Amino acid sequence: MITCKIPRIKGMLKGKTYIPDSVTLVENKCDKASNNLKVVNIRPEKKEDFAVCVKGLDFLHEDLSVRLIEWIELLNILGAKKIFLYEMEIHPNISKVLNYYQKKGMVEVSKITLPGNQPNLPGFRHLYLKNKLTVKRQNELIPYNDCLYRNLYSYSYVALLDIDEVIMPISHQNWSELMAVVEAESLKQKNYSRASYNFRNVYFLDDLGEGEDQLQHTGHEKNIPPYLHMLQHVYRSKNYTKPGQYVKCFHNLERVVSLHNHFPMNCFGTCTTYSIDTSLAHLQHYRKDCVGALKKSCKTDFRTFTTRDTTIWRYKDELIKRTNKALSDLNFFDTKK
């Protein structure tokens, strides 16, 4: 991140805020500028509560369109005013879904490329990122921080989520009710606002059931459409990943300066975080298997002891209604049957 103090210029009034229309970046002082970058300074009259940022979507062959619809609708029910997504390579059906929600004003999609001399040819870029995980993670910082700065004055909190993750309130109806309680409790513990509020990660793996009976999940829950993945998958690991491990946060836009996937990197003052008790909320993570670093211990730590968690069913009627309408509007239902 590069920061630059606006210089004092003769005739500028003291105490007045001046914002440039554009800036140039040069490597060395007095170099001839070869660029002119527009300053994005969005300051709406009303600040909304929550936005969600999603890193560059790289789904060249996978059609996750139905799961994406369910996810977008659930986040909107929970309190996400808008979801900001970055597109690299996506299946045509995913593109249809994103266009549909852009027209409704629920999402905003920006196309993104890899910087420098990294490949941007479709297919080759997908293979490059698949085989260079560290490089992939480094590149993710660009859309995350672009999303942060575009929305700096528009929202109170921003969450960086993948499309298989949901911050789920346990005792409250939505994120606003949850954070009203969390903010009050955190201030009792220490009297200052935190830069971030983090949620513990818990796995809702595809094949979890009671013990190991549910090895192939094909839609077992009655009165739930079999194509709605999150509503169908209500078995999770009893164990959470360790505190601070694979968490996601609500980031306080009054405090954070730059963001990483899991925690802020820089803040005004110290990058303080408050760990939210799992009795209040947690991060529901829907995956086929544990992340690579935990695969060796996945069976003993996360598959052996499971529990049925139907918290998401609090929203099932509204979520089924909304997703079915979207699927119908998009002509994704097979009307021949």
One Martini backbone bead per residue (centre of mass of N, CA, C, O) as a GRO file, in nm:
protein
  337
    1MET     BB    1   0.096   0.037   0.023
    2ILE     BB    2   0.034   0.375  -0.078
    3THR     BB    3   0.119   0.683   0.072
    4CYS     BB    4   0.002   1.038   0.044
    5LYS     BB    5   0.055   1.357   0.112
    6ILE     BB    6  -0.097   1.645   0.078
    7PRO     BB    7   0.014   1.927  -0.032
    8ARG     BB    8   0.091   2.245   0.022
    9ILE     BB    9  -0.088   2.515  -0.128
   10LYS     BB   10  -0.120   2.805  -0.244
   11GLY     BB   11  -0.451   2.909  -0.125
   12MET     BB   12  -0.511   2.713   0.082
   13LEU     BB   13  -0.728   2.632   0.322
   14LYS     BB   14  -0.742   2.599   0.642
   15GLY     BB   15  -0.922   2.296   0.733
   16LYS     BB   16  -0.960   2.205   0.448
   17THR     BB   17  -1.067   1.954   0.233
   18TYR     BB   18  -0.858   1.802  -0.011
   19ILE     BB   19  -0.931   1.640  -0.332
   20PRO     BB   20  -0.813   1.476  -0.578
   21ASP     BB   21  -0.879   1.367  -0.906
   22SER     BB   22  -0.566   1.292  -0.943
   23VAL     BB   23  -0.278   1.071  -0.992
   24THR     BB   24   0.071   1.009  -0.983
   25LEU     BB   25   0.321   0.752  -1.052
   26VAL     BB   26   0.656   0.721  -0.930
   27GLU     BB   27   0.965   0.593  -0.847
   28ASN     BB   28   1.104   0.881  -0.863
   29LYS     BB   29   1.196   1.174  -0.796
   30CYS     BB   30   1.124   1.361  -1.089
   31ASP     BB   31   0.989   1.186  -1.263
   32LYS     BB   32   0.829   1.106  -1.542
   33ALA     BB   33   0.505   1.084  -1.606
   34SER     BB   34   0.286   0.790  -1.734
   35ASN     BB   35   0.038   0.863  -1.543
   36ASN     BB   36  -0.334   0.879  -1.462
   37LEU     BB   37  -0.515   0.854  -1.160
   38LYS     BB   38  -0.813   0.809  -1.049
   39VAL     BB   39  -1.010   0.927  -0.790
   40VAL     BB   40  -1.189   0.740  -0.553
   41ASN     BB   41  -1.476   0.925  -0.393
   42ILE     BB   42  -1.706   0.773  -0.200
   43ARG     BB   43  -1.985   0.974  -0.039
   44PRO     BB   44  -2.245   0.898   0.106
   45GLU     BB   45  -2.501   1.000   0.305
   46LYS     BB   46  -2.543   0.692   0.363
   47LYS     BB   47  -2.454   0.442   0.591
   48GLU     BB   48  -2.402   0.120   0.584
   49ASP     BB   49  -2.334  -0.174   0.743
   50PHE     BB   50  -2.291  -0.415   0.506
   51ALA     BB   51  -2.020  -0.577   0.333
   52VAL     BB   52  -1.899  -0.788   0.061
   53CYS     BB   53  -1.592  -0.956  -0.026
   54VAL     BB   54  -1.463  -1.105  -0.337
   55LYS     BB   55  -1.253  -1.269  -0.489
   56GLY     BB   56  -1.133  -1.396  -0.762
   57LEU     BB   57  -1.304  -1.568  -0.993
   58ASP     BB   58  -1.210  -1.933  -1.054
   59PHE     BB   59  -1.447  -2.094  -1.278
   60LEU     BB   60  -1.405  -2.251  -1.561
   61HIS     BB   61  -1.588  -2.542  -1.514
   62GLU     BB   62  -1.762  -2.464  -1.276
   63ASP     BB   63  -2.111  -2.497  -1.178
   64LEU     BB   64  -2.218  -2.259  -0.915
   65SER     BB   65  -2.497  -2.111  -0.953
   66VAL     BB   66  -2.692  -2.225  -0.734
   67ARG     BB   67  -2.510  -2.174  -0.489
   68LEU     BB   68  -2.488  -1.867  -0.537
   69ILE     BB   69  -2.781  -1.796  -0.494
   70GLU     BB   70  -2.811  -1.897  -0.205
   71TRP     BB   71  -2.583  -1.716  -0.089
   72ILE     BB   72  -2.684  -1.434  -0.167
   73GLU     BB   73  -2.961  -1.454  -0.025
   74LEU     BB   74  -2.858  -1.507   0.262
   75LEU     BB   75  -2.684  -1.252   0.297
   76ASN     BB   76  -2.920  -1.057   0.258
   77ILE     BB   77  -3.086  -1.154   0.501
   78LEU     BB   78  -2.851  -1.094   0.717
   79GLY     BB   79  -2.725  -0.784   0.583
   80ALA     BB   80  -2.619  -0.758   0.298
   81LYS     BB   81  -2.626  -0.497   0.084
   82LYS     BB   82  -2.346  -0.579  -0.066
   83ILE     BB   83  -2.169  -0.758  -0.330
   84PHE     BB   84  -1.819  -0.786  -0.408
   85LEU     BB   85  -1.692  -0.891  -0.722
   86TYR     BB   86  -1.431  -1.083  -0.889
   87GLU     BB   87  -1.335  -1.145  -1.233
   88MET     BB   88  -1.195  -1.400  -1.435
   89GLU     BB   89  -1.314  -1.718  -1.446
   90ILE     BB   90  -1.636  -1.825  -1.578
   91HIS     BB   91  -1.920  -1.965  -1.598
   92PRO     BB   92  -2.197  -1.885  -1.779
   93ASN     BB   93  -2.402  -1.924  -1.537
   94ILE     BB   94  -2.261  -1.731  -1.344
   95SER     BB   95  -2.293  -1.483  -1.524
   96LYS     BB   96  -2.602  -1.478  -1.515
   97VAL     BB   97  -2.629  -1.438  -1.211
   98LEU     BB   98  -2.467  -1.172  -1.183
   99ASN     BB   99  -2.643  -1.005  -1.377
  100TYR     BB  100  -2.905  -1.035  -1.221
  101TYR     BB  101  -2.794  -0.898  -0.947
  102GLN     BB  102  -2.703  -0.633  -1.068
  103LYS     BB  103  -2.988  -0.534  -1.155
  104LYS     BB  104  -3.082  -0.548  -0.840
  105GLY     BB  105  -2.827  -0.432  -0.655
  106MET     BB  106  -2.663  -0.679  -0.489
  107VAL     BB  107  -2.426  -0.656  -0.698
  108GLU     BB  108  -2.066  -0.623  -0.786
  109VAL     BB  109  -1.871  -0.640  -1.089
  110SER     BB  110  -1.517  -0.702  -1.147
  111LYS     BB  111  -1.273  -0.709  -1.357
  112ILE     BB  112  -0.966  -0.913  -1.348
  113THR     BB  113  -0.611  -0.903  -1.333
  114LEU     BB  114  -0.289  -0.980  -1.352
  115PRO     BB  115   0.000  -0.852  -1.267
  116GLY     BB  116   0.235  -0.786  -1.478
  117ASN     BB  117   0.386  -1.099  -1.604
  118GLN     BB  118   0.136  -1.244  -1.568
  119PRO     BB  119  -0.098  -1.452  -1.664
  120ASN     BB  120  -0.417  -1.392  -1.890
  121LEU     BB  121  -0.488  -1.649  -2.014
  122PRO     BB  122  -0.721  -1.850  -2.063
  123GLY     BB  123  -0.640  -2.128  -1.850
  124PHE     BB  124  -0.348  -2.053  -1.780
  125ARG     BB  125  -0.419  -1.891  -1.528
  126HIS     BB  126  -0.559  -2.122  -1.379
  127LEU     BB  127  -0.305  -2.306  -1.361
  128TYR     BB  128  -0.115  -2.108  -1.223
  129LEU     BB  129  -0.287  -2.075  -0.955
  130LYS     BB  130  -0.305  -2.380  -0.883
  131ASN     BB  131   0.033  -2.410  -0.869
  132LYS     BB  132   0.044  -2.109  -0.703
  133LEU     BB  133  -0.055  -2.044  -0.397
  134THR     BB  134   0.108  -1.801  -0.294
  135VAL     BB  135   0.048  -1.619  -0.537
  136LYS     BB  136  -0.255  -1.626  -0.507
  137ARG     BB  137  -0.268  -1.490  -0.224
  138GLN     BB  138  -0.127  -1.227  -0.309
  139ASN     BB  139  -0.340  -1.145  -0.531
  140GLU     BB  140  -0.590  -1.118  -0.332
  141LEU     BB  141  -0.515  -0.836  -0.208
  142ILE     BB  142  -0.620  -0.653  -0.431
  143PRO     BB  143  -0.933  -0.686  -0.419
  144TYR     BB  144  -0.964  -0.641  -0.117
  145ASN     BB  145  -0.845  -0.340  -0.117
  146ASP     BB  146  -1.026  -0.224  -0.330
  147CYS     BB  147  -1.288  -0.272  -0.174
  148LEU     BB  148  -1.221  -0.108   0.073
  149TYR     BB  149  -1.175   0.178  -0.074
  150ARG     BB  150  -1.451   0.197  -0.225
  151ASN     BB  151  -1.605   0.154   0.088
  152LEU     BB  152  -1.505   0.341   0.326
  153TYR     BB  153  -1.787   0.543   0.334
  154SER     BB  154  -2.043   0.319   0.301
  155TYR     BB  155  -1.949   0.142   0.556
  156SER     BB  156  -1.895  -0.014   0.864
  157TYR     BB  157  -1.868  -0.310   0.733
  158VAL     BB  158  -1.637  -0.569   0.624
  159ALA     BB  159  -1.639  -0.884   0.445
  160LEU     BB  160  -1.428  -1.167   0.377
  161LEU     BB  161  -1.560  -1.393   0.138
  162ASP     BB  162  -1.651  -1.694   0.039
  163ILE     BB  163  -1.890  -1.898  -0.138
  164ASP     BB  164  -1.851  -2.116   0.131
  165GLU     BB  165  -1.935  -1.872   0.333
  166VAL     BB  166  -2.089  -1.808   0.668
  167ILE     BB  167  -2.214  -1.575   0.888
  168MET     BB  168  -2.366  -1.716   1.185
  169PRO     BB  169  -2.617  -1.660   1.378
  170ILE     BB  170  -2.747  -1.799   1.681
  171SER     BB  171  -2.922  -1.563   1.865
  172HIS     BB  172  -2.980  -1.407   1.593
  173GLN     BB  173  -3.124  -1.282   1.300
  174ASN     BB  174  -2.877  -1.076   1.248
  175TRP     BB  175  -2.601  -0.876   1.216
  176SER     BB  176  -2.703  -0.626   1.368
  177GLU     BB  177  -2.791  -0.765   1.629
  178LEU     BB  178  -2.522  -0.897   1.690
  179MET     BB  179  -2.331  -0.634   1.693
  180ALA     BB  180  -2.468  -0.489   1.926
  181VAL     BB  181  -2.371  -0.701   2.134
  182VAL     BB  182  -2.067  -0.723   2.071
  183GLU     BB  183  -1.989  -0.429   2.118
  184ALA     BB  184  -2.078  -0.418   2.415
  185GLU     BB  185  -1.896  -0.654   2.521
  186SER     BB  186  -1.620  -0.541   2.426
  187LEU     BB  187  -1.636  -0.276   2.599
  188LYS     BB  188  -1.635  -0.419   2.873
  189GLN     BB  189  -1.354  -0.541   2.843
  190LYS     BB  190  -1.268  -0.293   2.637
  191ASN     BB  191  -1.264   0.069   2.589
  192TYR     BB  192  -1.268  -0.009   2.255
  193SER     BB  193  -1.258  -0.019   1.927
  194ARG     BB  194  -1.228  -0.252   1.689
  195ALA     BB  195  -1.090  -0.352   1.388
  196SER     BB  196  -1.198  -0.652   1.460
  197TYR     BB  197  -1.435  -0.936   1.416
  198ASN     BB  198  -1.412  -1.276   1.496
  199PHE     BB  199  -1.477  -1.603   1.341
  200ARG     BB  200  -1.517  -1.920   1.384
  201ASN     BB  201  -1.431  -2.223   1.233
  202VAL     BB  202  -1.668  -2.451   1.065
  203TYR     BB  203  -1.744  -2.769   0.936
  204PHE     BB  204  -1.949  -2.849   0.632
  205LEU     BB  205  -1.924  -3.134   0.510
  206ASP     BB  206  -2.052  -3.317   0.254
  207ASP     BB  207  -2.023  -3.621   0.427
  208LEU     BB  208  -2.173  -3.554   0.676
  209GLY     BB  209  -2.288  -3.721   0.977
  210GLU     BB  210  -2.362  -3.987   1.157
  211GLY     BB  211  -2.069  -4.034   1.167
  212GLU     BB  212  -2.023  -4.245   0.854
  213ASP     BB  213  -2.308  -4.277   0.690
  214GLN     BB  214  -2.279  -4.000   0.501
  215LEU     BB  215  -2.106  -4.032   0.214
  216GLN     BB  216  -2.364  -3.967   0.016
  217HIS     BB  217  -2.494  -3.661  -0.068
  218THR     BB  218  -2.848  -3.630  -0.217
  219GLY     BB  219  -3.085  -3.529  -0.040
  220HIS     BB  220  -3.232  -3.589   0.280
  221GLU     BB  221  -3.402  -3.345   0.342
  222LYS     BB  222  -3.703  -3.270   0.421
  223ASN     BB  223  -3.853  -3.003   0.251
  224ILE     BB  224  -3.581  -2.981   0.080
  225PRO     BB  225  -3.425  -2.889  -0.175
  226PRO     BB  226  -3.164  -3.070  -0.325
  227TYR     BB  227  -3.018  -2.796  -0.460
  228LEU     BB  228  -2.971  -2.692  -0.157
  229HIS     BB  229  -2.687  -2.707   0.007
  230MET     BB  230  -2.706  -2.567   0.291
  231LEU     BB  231  -2.988  -2.679   0.376
  232GLN     BB  232  -2.889  -2.985   0.351
  233HIS     BB  233  -2.626  -2.911   0.530
  234VAL     BB  234  -2.653  -3.009   0.892
  235TYR     BB  235  -2.361  -3.120   0.928
  236ARG     BB  236  -2.102  -3.096   1.174
  237SER     BB  237  -1.845  -3.024   1.342
  238LYS     BB  238  -1.767  -3.004   1.675
  239ASN     BB  239  -1.504  -2.889   1.585
  240TYR     BB  240  -1.295  -2.631   1.584
  241THR     BB  241  -1.085  -2.438   1.484
  242LYS     BB  242  -0.850  -2.263   1.591
  243PRO     BB  243  -0.783  -1.988   1.729
  244GLY     BB  244  -0.722  -1.780   1.445
  245GLN     BB  245  -0.807  -2.017   1.244
  246TYR     BB  246  -0.977  -1.945   0.963
  247VAL     BB  247  -1.091  -1.680   0.997
  248LYS     BB  248  -1.346  -1.428   1.001
  249CYS     BB  249  -1.443  -1.075   0.942
  250PHE     BB  250  -1.535  -0.776   1.081
  251HIS     BB  251  -1.450  -0.468   0.946
  252ASN     BB  252  -1.347  -0.158   1.061
  253LEU     BB  253  -1.361   0.138   0.867
  254GLU     BB  254  -1.229   0.331   1.096
  255ARG     BB  255  -0.942   0.143   1.123
  256VAL     BB  256  -0.864   0.025   0.861
  257VAL     BB  257  -0.602   0.003   0.593
  258SER     BB  258  -0.539  -0.315   0.560
  259LEU     BB  259  -0.594  -0.644   0.402
  260HIS     BB  260  -0.658  -0.974   0.483
  261ASN     BB  261  -0.824  -1.262   0.474
  262HIS     BB  262  -0.834  -1.274   0.817
  263PHE     BB  263  -0.678  -0.996   0.871
  264PRO     BB  264  -0.549  -0.719   0.945
  265MET     BB  265  -0.248  -0.538   0.861
  266ASN     BB  266  -0.357  -0.235   0.891
  267CYS     BB  267  -0.388   0.046   1.128
  268PHE     BB  268  -0.529   0.258   1.337
  269GLY     BB  269  -0.319   0.170   1.522
  270THR     BB  270  -0.405  -0.116   1.649
  271CYS     BB  271  -0.480  -0.452   1.544
  272THR     BB  272  -0.757  -0.521   1.677
  273THR     BB  273  -0.932  -0.812   1.820
  274TYR     BB  274  -1.251  -0.991   1.840
  275SER     BB  275  -1.366  -1.285   1.980
  276ILE     BB  276  -1.640  -1.462   1.905
  277ASP     BB  277  -1.862  -1.636   2.049
  278THR     BB  278  -2.010  -1.946   1.961
  279SER     BB  279  -2.294  -1.867   2.092
  280LEU     BB  280  -2.337  -1.627   1.871
  281ALA     BB  281  -2.112  -1.715   1.643
  282HIS     BB  282  -2.011  -1.834   1.307
  283LEU     BB  283  -1.823  -2.008   1.055
  284GLN     BB  284  -1.964  -2.146   0.774
  285HIS     BB  285  -1.799  -2.428   0.610
  286TYR     BB  286  -1.830  -2.539   0.270
  287ARG     BB  287  -1.690  -2.867   0.207
  288LYS     BB  288  -1.533  -3.154   0.105
  289ASP     BB  289  -1.271  -3.061   0.267
  290CYS     BB  290  -1.011  -2.988   0.413
  291VAL     BB  291  -0.760  -2.813   0.424
  292GLY     BB  292  -0.446  -2.893   0.342
  293ALA     BB  293  -0.315  -2.850   0.638
  294LEU     BB  294  -0.567  -3.057   0.762
  295LYS     BB  295  -0.586  -3.346   0.626
  296LYS     BB  296  -0.438  -3.538   0.827
  297SER     BB  297  -0.655  -3.443   1.075
  298CYS     BB  298  -0.953  -3.457   0.975
  299LYS     BB  299  -1.073  -3.721   1.085
  300THR     BB  300  -1.013  -3.674   1.395
  301ASP     BB  301  -1.106  -3.357   1.421
  302PHE     BB  302  -1.381  -3.342   1.196
  303ARG     BB  303  -1.531  -3.642   1.140
  304THR     BB  304  -1.591  -3.812   1.401
  305PHE     BB  305  -1.728  -3.548   1.531
  306THR     BB  306  -2.075  -3.478   1.522
  307THR     BB  307  -2.342  -3.238   1.433
  308ARG     BB  308  -2.661  -3.106   1.441
  309ASP     BB  309  -2.722  -2.796   1.239
  310THR     BB  310  -3.028  -2.584   1.201
  311THR     BB  311  -3.000  -2.272   1.197
  312ILE     BB  312  -3.062  -2.208   0.890
  313TRP     BB  313  -3.379  -2.279   0.911
  314ARG     BB  314  -3.478  -1.998   0.996
  315TYR     BB  315  -3.458  -1.921   0.658
  316LYS     BB  316  -3.596  -2.131   0.461
  317ASP     BB  317  -3.854  -2.004   0.343
  318GLU     BB  318  -3.721  -1.750   0.223
  319LEU     BB  319  -3.490  -1.895   0.066
  320ILE     BB  320  -3.662  -2.074  -0.117
  321LYS     BB  321  -3.826  -1.849  -0.248
  322ARG     BB  322  -3.588  -1.686  -0.366
  323THR     BB  323  -3.439  -1.907  -0.527
  324ASN     BB  324  -3.678  -1.995  -0.705
  325LYS     BB  325  -3.717  -1.726  -0.844
  326ALA     BB  326  -3.438  -1.704  -0.971
  327LEU     BB  327  -3.448  -1.974  -1.128
  328SER     BB  328  -3.696  -1.889  -1.292
  329ASP     BB  329  -3.590  -1.623  -1.418
  330LEU     BB  330  -3.332  -1.798  -1.547
  331ASN     BB  331  -3.428  -2.082  -1.654
  332PHE     BB  332  -3.320  -2.342  -1.460
  333PHE     BB  333  -3.562  -2.494  -1.496
  334ASP     BB  334  -3.715  -2.799  -1.588
  335THR     BB  335  -4.012  -2.784  -1.780
  336LYS     BB  336  -4.038  -3.086  -1.899
  337LYS     BB  337  -4.102  -3.237  -1.610
   0.00000   0.00000   0.00000
